[in-house]
mmCIF file of C-alpha atoms in Angstrom:
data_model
loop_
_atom_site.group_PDB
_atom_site.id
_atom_site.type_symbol
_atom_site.label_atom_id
_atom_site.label_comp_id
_atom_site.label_asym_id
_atom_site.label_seq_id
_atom_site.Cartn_x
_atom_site.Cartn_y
_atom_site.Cartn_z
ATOM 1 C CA UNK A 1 -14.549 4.720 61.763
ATOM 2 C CA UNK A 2 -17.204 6.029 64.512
ATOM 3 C CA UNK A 3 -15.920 4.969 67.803
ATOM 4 C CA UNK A 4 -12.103 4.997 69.312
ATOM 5 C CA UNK A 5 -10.984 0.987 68.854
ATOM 6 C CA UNK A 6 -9.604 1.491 72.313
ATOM 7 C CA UNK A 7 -9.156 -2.641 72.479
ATOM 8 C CA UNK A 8 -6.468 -2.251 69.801
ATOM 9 C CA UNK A 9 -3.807 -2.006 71.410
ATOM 10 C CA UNK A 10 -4.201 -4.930 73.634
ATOM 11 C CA UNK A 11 -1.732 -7.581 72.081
ATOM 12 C CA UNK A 12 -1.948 -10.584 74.183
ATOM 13 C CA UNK A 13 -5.471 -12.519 74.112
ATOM 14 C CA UNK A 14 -5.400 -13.907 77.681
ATOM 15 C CA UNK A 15 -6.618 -10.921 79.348
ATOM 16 C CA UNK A 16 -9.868 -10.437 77.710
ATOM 17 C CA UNK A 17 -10.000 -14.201 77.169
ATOM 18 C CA UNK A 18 -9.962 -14.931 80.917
ATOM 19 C CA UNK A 19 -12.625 -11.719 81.162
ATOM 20 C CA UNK A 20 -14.802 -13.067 78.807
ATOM 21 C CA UNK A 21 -14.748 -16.176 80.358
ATOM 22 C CA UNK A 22 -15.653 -15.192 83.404
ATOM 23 C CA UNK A 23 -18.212 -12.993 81.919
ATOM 24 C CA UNK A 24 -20.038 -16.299 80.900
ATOM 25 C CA UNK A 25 -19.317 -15.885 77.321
ATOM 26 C CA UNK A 26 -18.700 -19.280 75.955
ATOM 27 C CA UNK A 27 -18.271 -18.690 72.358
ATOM 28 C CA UNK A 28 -15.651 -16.978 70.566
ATOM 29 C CA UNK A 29 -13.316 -16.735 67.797
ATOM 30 C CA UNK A 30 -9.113 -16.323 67.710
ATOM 31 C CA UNK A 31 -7.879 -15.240 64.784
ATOM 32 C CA UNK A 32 -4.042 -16.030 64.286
ATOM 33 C CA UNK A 33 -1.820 -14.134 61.464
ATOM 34 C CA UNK A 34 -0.170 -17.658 60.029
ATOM 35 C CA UNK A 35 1.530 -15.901 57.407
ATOM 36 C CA UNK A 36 2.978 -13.260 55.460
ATOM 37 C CA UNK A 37 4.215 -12.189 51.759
ATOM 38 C CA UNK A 38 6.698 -9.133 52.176
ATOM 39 C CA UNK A 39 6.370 -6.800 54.949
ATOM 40 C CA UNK A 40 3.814 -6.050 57.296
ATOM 41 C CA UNK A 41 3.047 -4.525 60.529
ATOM 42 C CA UNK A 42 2.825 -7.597 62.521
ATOM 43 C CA UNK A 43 5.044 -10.701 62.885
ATOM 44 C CA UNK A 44 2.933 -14.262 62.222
ATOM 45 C CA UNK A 45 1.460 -15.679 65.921
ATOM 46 C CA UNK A 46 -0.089 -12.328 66.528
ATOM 47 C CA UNK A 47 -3.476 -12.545 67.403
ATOM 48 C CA UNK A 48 -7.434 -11.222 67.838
ATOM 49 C CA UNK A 49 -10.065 -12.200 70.236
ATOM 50 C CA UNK A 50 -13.598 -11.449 68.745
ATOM 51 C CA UNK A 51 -16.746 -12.261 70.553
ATOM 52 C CA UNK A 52 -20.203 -11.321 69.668
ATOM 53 C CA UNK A 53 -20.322 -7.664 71.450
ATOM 54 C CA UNK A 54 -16.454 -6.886 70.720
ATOM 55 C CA UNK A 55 -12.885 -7.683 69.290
ATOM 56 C CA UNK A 56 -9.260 -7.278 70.724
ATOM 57 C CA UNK A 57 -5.943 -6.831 69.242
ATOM 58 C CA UNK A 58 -5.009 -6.012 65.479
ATOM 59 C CA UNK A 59 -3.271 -8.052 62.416
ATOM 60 C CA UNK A 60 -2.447 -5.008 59.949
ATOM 61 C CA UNK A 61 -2.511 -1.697 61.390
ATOM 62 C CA UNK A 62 -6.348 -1.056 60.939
ATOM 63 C CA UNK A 63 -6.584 -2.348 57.857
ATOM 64 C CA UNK A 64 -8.252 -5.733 58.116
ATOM 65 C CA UNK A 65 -9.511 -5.839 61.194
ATOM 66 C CA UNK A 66 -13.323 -4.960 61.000
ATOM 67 C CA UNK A 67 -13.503 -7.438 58.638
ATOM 68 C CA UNK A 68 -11.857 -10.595 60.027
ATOM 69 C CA UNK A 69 -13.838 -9.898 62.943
ATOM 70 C CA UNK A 70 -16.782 -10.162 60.772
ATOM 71 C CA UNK A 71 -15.226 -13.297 59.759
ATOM 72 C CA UNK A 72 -14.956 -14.669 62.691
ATOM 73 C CA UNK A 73 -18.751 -14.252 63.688
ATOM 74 C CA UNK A 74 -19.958 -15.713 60.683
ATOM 75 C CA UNK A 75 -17.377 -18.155 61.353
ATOM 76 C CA UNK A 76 -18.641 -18.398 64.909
ATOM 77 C CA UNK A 77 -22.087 -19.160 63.761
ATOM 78 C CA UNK A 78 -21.009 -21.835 61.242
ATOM 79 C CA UNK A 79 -19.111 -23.449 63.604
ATOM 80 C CA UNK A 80 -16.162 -23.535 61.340
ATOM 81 C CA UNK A 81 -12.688 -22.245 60.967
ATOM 82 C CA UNK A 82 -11.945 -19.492 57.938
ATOM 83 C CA UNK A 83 -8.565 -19.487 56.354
ATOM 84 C CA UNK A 84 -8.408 -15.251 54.922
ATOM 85 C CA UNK A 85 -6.327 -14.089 52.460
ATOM 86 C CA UNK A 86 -5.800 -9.992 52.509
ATOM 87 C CA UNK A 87 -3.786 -8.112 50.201
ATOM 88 C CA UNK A 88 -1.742 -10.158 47.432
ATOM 89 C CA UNK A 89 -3.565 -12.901 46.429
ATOM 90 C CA UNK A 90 -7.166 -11.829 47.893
ATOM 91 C CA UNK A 91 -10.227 -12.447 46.340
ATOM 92 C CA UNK A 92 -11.507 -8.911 48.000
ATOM 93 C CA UNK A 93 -9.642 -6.491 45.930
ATOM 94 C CA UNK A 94 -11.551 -3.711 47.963
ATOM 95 C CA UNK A 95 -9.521 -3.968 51.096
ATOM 96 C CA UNK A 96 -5.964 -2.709 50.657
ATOM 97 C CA UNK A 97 -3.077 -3.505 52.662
ATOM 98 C CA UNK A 98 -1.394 0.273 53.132
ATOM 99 C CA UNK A 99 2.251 -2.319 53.149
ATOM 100 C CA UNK A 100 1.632 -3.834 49.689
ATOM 101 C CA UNK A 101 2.081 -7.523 51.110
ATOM 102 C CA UNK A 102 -0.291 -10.366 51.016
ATOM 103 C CA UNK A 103 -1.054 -11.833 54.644
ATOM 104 C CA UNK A 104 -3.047 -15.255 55.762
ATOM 105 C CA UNK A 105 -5.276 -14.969 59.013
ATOM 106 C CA UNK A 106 -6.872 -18.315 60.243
ATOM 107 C CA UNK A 107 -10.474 -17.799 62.133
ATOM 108 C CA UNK A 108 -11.241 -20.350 64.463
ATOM 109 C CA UNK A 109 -14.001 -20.660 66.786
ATOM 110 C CA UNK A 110 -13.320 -21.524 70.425
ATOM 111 C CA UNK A 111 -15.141 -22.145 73.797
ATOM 112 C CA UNK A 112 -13.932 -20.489 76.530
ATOM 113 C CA UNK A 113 -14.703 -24.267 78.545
ATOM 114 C CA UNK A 114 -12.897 -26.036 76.064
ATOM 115 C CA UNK A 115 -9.742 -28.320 77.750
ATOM 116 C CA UNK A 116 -7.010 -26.463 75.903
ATOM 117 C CA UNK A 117 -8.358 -22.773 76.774
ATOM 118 C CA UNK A 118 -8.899 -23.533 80.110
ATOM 119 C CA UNK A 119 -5.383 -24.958 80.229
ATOM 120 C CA UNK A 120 -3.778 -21.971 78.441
ATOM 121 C CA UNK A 121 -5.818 -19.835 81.042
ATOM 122 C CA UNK A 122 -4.736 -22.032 84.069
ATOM 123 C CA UNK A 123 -1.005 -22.241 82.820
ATOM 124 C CA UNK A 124 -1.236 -18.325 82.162
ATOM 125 C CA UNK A 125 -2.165 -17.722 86.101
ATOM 126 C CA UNK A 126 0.544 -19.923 87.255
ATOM 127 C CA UNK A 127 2.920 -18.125 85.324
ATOM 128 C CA UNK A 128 4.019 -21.061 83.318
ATOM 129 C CA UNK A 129 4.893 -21.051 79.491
ATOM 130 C CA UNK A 130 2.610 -23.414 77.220
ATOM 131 C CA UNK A 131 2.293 -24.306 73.216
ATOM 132 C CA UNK A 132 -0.865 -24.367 71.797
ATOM 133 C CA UNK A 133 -1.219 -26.379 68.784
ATOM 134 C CA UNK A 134 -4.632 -25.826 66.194
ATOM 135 C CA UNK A 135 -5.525 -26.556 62.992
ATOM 136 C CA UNK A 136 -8.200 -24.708 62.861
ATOM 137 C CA UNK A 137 -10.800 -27.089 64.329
ATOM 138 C CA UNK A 138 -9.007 -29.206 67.315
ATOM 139 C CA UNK A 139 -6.887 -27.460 69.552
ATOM 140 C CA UNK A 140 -3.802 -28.991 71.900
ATOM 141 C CA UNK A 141 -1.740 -27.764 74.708
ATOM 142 C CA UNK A 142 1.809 -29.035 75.336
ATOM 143 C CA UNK A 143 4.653 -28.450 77.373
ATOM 144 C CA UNK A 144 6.670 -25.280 75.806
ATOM 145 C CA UNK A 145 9.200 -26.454 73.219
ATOM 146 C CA UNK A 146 11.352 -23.466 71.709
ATOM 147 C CA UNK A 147 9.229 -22.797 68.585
ATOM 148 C CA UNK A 148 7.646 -19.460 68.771
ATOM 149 C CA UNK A 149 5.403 -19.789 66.244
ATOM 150 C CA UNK A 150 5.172 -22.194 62.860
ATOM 151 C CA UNK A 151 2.420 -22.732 59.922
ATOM 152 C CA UNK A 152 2.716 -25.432 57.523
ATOM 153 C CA UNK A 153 -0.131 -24.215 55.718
ATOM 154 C CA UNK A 154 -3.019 -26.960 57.700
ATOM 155 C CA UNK A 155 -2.115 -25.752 61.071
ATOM 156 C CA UNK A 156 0.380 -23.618 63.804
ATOM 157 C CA UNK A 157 2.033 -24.086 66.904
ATOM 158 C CA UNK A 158 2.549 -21.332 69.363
ATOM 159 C CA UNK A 159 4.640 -20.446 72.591
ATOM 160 C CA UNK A 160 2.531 -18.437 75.183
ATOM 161 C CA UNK A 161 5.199 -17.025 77.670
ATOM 162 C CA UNK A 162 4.227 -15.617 81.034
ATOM 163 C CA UNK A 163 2.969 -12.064 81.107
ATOM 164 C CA UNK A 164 5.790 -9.303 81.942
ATOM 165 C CA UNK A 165 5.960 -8.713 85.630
ATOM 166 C CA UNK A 166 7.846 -5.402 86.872
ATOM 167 C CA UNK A 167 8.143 -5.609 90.542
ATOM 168 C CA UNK A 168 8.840 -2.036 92.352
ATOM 169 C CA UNK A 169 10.150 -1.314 95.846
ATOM 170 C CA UNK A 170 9.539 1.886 96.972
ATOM 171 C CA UNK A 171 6.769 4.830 97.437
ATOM 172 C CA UNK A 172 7.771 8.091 95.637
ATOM 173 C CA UNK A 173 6.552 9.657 92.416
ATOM 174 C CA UNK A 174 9.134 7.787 90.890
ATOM 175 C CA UNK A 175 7.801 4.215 91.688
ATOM 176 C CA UNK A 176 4.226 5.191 91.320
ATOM 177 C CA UNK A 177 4.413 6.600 88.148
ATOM 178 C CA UNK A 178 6.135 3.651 87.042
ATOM 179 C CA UNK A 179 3.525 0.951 88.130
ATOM 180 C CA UNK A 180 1.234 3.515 86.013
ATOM 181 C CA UNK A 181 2.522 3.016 82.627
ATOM 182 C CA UNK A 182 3.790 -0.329 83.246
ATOM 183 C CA UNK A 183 -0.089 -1.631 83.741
ATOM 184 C CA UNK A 184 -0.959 0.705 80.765
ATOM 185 C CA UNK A 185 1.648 -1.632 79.004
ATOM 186 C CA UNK A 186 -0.733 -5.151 80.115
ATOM 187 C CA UNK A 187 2.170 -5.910 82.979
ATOM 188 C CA UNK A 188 1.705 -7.230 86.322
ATOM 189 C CA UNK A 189 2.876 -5.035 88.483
ATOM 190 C CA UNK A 190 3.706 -5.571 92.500
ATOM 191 C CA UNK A 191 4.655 -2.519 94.585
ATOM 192 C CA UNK A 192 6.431 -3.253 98.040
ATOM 193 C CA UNK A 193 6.500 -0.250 100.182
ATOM 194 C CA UNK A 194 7.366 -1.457 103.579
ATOM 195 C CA UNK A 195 5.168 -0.212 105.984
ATOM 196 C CA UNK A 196 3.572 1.407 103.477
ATOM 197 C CA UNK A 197 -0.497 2.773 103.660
ATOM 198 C CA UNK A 198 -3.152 0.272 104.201
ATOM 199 C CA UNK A 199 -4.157 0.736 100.931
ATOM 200 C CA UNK A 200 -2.478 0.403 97.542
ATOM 201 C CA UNK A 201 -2.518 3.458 95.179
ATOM 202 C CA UNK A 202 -4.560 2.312 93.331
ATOM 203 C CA UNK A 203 -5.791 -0.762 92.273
ATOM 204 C CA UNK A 204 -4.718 -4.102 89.896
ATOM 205 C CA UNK A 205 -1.604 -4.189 91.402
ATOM 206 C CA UNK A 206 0.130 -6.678 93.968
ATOM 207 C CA UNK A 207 0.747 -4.656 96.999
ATOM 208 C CA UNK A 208 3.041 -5.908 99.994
ATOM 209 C CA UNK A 209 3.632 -3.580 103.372
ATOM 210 C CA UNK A 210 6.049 -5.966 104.946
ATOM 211 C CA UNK A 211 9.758 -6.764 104.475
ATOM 212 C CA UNK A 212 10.883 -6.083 101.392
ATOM 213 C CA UNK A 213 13.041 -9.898 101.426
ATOM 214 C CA UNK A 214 10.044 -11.807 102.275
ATOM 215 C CA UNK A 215 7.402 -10.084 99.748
ATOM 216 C CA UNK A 216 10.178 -10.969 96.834
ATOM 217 C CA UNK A 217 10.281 -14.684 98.534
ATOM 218 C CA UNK A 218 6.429 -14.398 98.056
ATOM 219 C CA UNK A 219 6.292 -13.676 94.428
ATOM 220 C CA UNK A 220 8.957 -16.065 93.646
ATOM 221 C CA UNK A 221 10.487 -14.006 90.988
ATOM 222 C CA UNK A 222 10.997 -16.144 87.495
ATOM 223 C CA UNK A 223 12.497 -15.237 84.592
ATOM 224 C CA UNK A 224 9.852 -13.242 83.170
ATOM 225 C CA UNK A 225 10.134 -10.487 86.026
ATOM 226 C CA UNK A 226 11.845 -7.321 86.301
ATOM 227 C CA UNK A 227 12.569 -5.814 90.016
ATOM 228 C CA UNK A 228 13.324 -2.208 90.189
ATOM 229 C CA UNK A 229 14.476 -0.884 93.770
ATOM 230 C CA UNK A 230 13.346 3.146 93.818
ATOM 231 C CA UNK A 231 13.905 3.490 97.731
ATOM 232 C CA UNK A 232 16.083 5.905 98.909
ATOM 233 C CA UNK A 233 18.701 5.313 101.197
ATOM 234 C CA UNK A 234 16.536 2.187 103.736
ATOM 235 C CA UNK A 235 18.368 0.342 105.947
ATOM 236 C CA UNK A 236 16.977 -2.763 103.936
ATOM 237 C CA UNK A 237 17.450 -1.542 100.389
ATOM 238 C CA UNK A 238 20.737 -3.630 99.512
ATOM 239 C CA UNK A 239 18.963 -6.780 101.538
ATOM 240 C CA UNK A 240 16.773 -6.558 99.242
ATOM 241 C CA UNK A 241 18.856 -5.864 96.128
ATOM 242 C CA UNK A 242 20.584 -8.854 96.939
ATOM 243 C CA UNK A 243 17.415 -10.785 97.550
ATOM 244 C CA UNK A 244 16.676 -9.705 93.713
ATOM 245 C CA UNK A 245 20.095 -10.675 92.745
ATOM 246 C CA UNK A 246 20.318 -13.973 93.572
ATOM 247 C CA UNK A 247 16.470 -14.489 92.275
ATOM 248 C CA UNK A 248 15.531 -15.860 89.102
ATOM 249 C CA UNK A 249 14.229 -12.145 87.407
ATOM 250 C CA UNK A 250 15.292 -11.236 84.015
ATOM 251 C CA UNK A 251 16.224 -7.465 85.229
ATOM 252 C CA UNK A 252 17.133 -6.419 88.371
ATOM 253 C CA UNK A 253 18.091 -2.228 88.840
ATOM 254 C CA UNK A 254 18.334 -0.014 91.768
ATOM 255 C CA UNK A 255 18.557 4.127 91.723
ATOM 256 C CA UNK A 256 21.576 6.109 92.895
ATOM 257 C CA UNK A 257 24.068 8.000 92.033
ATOM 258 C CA UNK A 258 26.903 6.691 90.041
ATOM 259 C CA UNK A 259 29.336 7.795 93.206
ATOM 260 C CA UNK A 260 27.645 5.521 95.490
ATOM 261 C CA UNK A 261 28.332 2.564 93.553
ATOM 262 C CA UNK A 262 31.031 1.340 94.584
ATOM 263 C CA UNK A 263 29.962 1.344 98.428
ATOM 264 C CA UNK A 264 27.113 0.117 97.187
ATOM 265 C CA UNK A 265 28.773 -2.876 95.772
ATOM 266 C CA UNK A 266 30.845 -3.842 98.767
ATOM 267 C CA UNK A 267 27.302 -3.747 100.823
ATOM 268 C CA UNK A 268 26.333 -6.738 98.178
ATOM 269 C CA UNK A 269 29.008 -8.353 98.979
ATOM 270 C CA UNK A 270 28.502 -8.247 102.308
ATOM 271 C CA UNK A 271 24.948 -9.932 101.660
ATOM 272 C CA UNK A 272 26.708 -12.831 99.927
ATOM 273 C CA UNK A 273 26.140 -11.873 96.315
ATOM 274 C CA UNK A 274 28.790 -12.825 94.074
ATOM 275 C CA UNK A 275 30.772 -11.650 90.885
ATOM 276 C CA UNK A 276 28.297 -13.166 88.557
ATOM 277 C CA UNK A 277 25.091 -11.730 90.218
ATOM 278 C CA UNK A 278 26.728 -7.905 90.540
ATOM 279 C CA UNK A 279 27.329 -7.941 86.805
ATOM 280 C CA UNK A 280 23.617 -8.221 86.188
ATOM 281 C CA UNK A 281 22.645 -4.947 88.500
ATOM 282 C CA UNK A 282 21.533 -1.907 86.462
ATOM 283 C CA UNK A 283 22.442 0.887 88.402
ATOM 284 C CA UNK A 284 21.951 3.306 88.104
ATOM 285 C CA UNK A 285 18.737 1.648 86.511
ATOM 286 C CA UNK A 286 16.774 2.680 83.303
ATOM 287 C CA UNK A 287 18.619 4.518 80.265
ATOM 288 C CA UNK A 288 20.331 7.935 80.767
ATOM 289 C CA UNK A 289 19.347 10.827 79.185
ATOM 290 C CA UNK A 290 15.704 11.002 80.249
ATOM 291 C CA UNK A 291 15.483 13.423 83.033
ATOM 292 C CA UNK A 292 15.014 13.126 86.832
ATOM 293 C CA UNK A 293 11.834 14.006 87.069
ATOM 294 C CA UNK A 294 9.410 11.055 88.298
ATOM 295 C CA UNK A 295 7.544 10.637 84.931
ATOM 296 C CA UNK A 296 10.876 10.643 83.174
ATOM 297 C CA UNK A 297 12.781 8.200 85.772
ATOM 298 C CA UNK A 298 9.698 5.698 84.989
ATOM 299 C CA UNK A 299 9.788 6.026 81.133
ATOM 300 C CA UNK A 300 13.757 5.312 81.352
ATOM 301 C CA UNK A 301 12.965 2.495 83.396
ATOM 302 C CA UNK A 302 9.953 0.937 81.890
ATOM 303 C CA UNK A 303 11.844 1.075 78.253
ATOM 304 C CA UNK A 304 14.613 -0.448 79.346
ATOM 305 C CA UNK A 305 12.751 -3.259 81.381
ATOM 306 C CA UNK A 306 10.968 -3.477 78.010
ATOM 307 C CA UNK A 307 13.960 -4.012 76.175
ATOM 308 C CA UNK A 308 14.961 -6.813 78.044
ATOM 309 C CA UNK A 309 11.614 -8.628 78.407
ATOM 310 C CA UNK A 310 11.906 -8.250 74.567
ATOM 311 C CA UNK A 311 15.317 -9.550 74.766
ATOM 312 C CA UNK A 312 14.475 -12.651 77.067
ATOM 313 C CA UNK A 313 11.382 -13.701 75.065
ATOM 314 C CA UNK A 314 13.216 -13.835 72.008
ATOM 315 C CA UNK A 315 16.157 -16.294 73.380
ATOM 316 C CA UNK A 316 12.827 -17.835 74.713
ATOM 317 C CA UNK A 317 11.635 -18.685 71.254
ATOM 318 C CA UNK A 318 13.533 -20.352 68.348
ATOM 319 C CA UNK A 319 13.258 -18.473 64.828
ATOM 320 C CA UNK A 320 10.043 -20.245 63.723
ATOM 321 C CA UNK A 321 8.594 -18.976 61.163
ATOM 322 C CA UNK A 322 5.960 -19.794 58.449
ATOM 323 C CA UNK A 323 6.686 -22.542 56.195
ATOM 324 C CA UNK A 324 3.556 -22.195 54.002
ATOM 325 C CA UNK A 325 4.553 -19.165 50.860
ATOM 326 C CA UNK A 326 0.582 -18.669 50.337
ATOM 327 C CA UNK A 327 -2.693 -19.703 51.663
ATOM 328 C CA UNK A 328 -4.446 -22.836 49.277
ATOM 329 C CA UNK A 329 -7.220 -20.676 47.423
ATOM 330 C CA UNK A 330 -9.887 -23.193 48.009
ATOM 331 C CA UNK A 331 -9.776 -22.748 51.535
ATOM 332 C CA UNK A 332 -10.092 -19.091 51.151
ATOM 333 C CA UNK A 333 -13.995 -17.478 52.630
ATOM 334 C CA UNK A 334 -15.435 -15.947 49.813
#
């Protein structure tokens, strides 16, 4: 290896899909893990992106990934899909799987103008979940259905959910920090400071100055968004706690100490959130034992938020998996 595969980490193709895109680039390639024999680093439906100049995402820790991107140019150029076979059951006994399993990757080329990418982008930006359907050659979209992800060794269905969105109210270290690592994560992020700067922090985030009520009315929160209050003692803060409450977000947590809670509570109340909404508030929010300190306050929160998009995707999803025990050989590349 002679570079830093920065693009590695990314794990959801949209991004650099709708980048590419608007780049111009018309021709690419997705590669889709279909299957797997034994363990492995990464569940089936995970994904590449490969283009000419670069390539996205990873299928086995590092191990495969040079190559299927190779793959998928040649597969590019041919204007064919590529079902791959790595590991038990390969034909290339020189690359090694460090897990000891077998795994199936399916190559496909794409156009970024084709009808179902630009519907997977379009539902994507409207925050709406889709299933994509491909066999390789013809792709479909469909309404979601609750299959995460199946193979039955010709083709695969999968669920694309809405990106993670953390929404954060407030302005100190705390707040800023977190909208940090939560982009480093791929999230959307929205920061409401009311009568906050002109300017945002910094940018590729949503940033509202106005009424903390009306800027969560404006992102209409859905069930894929987390909304962390970090403001300190505002007259608006349980206004718009409750606002949060009664909204449609997955996660919904406010800072404080444990001895205000209860005052807190009866403020709610007041606000006209009931017994079923309070039970959802995290409050204090993020996990304890982490520290105070701003860094630490947004690694407690962003983990826990985490935990709970993880949570909420999986009762999302039904437990689809792959049907097909091993690739045919004669529709291995050689």
């Amino acid at each position: 290896m002679t570079t830093w595969r920065l693009a590695a980490q990314i794990d959801d193709i949209r991004a650099p899909l709708r980048e590419a895109a608007a780049a111009g680039v018309t021709r690419c390639a997705i590669a889709t893990l279909v299957e797997i024999s034994g363990s492995a680093p990464r569940d089936p439906g995970a994904q590449m992106l490969i283009t000419e100049a670069a390539h996205w995402g990873f299928l086995s820790g590092g191990c495969i990934e040079d190559d299927v991107a190779r793959h998928a140019r040649e597969a590019m150029a041919a204007g064919a899909p590529r079902l791959l076979r790595y590991g038990e059951g390969s034909p290339w006994l020189d690359i090694k799987l460090a897990c000891g399993s077998g795994i199936t990757v399916l190559v496909e080329p794409v156009s970024t103008d084709e009808p179902a990418v630009v519907a997977l982008l379009d539902a994507d930006a409207a925050r709406a979940p889709l299933a994509w359907s491909s066999n390789g050659s013809a792709r479909q979209t469909m309404p979601a259905s609750g299959i995460g992800f199946a193979w039955d060794g010709t083709g695969y269905t999968r669920l694309y959910l809405p990106a993670p969105r953390l929404v954060l109210i407030g302005a100190d270290g705390a707040a800023l920090a977190a909208a940090e690592l939560a982009q480093t994560l791929g999230w959307e992020v929205a920061l409401i400071t009311a009568g906050g700067p002109e300017q945002p922090p910094f940018p590729g985030l949503a940033y509202h100055r106005g009424d903390p009520c009306a800027a969560l009315a404006a992102l209409a929160p859905d069930p894929w968004t987390a909304i962390a209050v970090l403001s300190h003692d505002r007259d608006d803060d349980e206004a718009a706690l409750a606002a949060a409450l009664v909204s449609d977000a997955c996660y919904v947590g406010a800072v404080g100490a444990r001895a205000r809670l209860d005052g807190r509570i009866v403020k709610l109340r007041g606000h006209g959130v009931g017994d079923a909404q309070l039970a959802r508030l995290h409050a204090p929010l993020g996990l304890s034992g982490l520290g105070k300190a701003p860094r630490e306050i947004a690694l407690s929160l962003v983990t826990d938020v985490a935990r709970t998009f993880h949570a909420a995707s999986a009762a999302a999803r039904s437990p689809g998996a792959s049907i097909s025990i091993s690739a045919p050989t004669s529709c291995v590349a050689r």
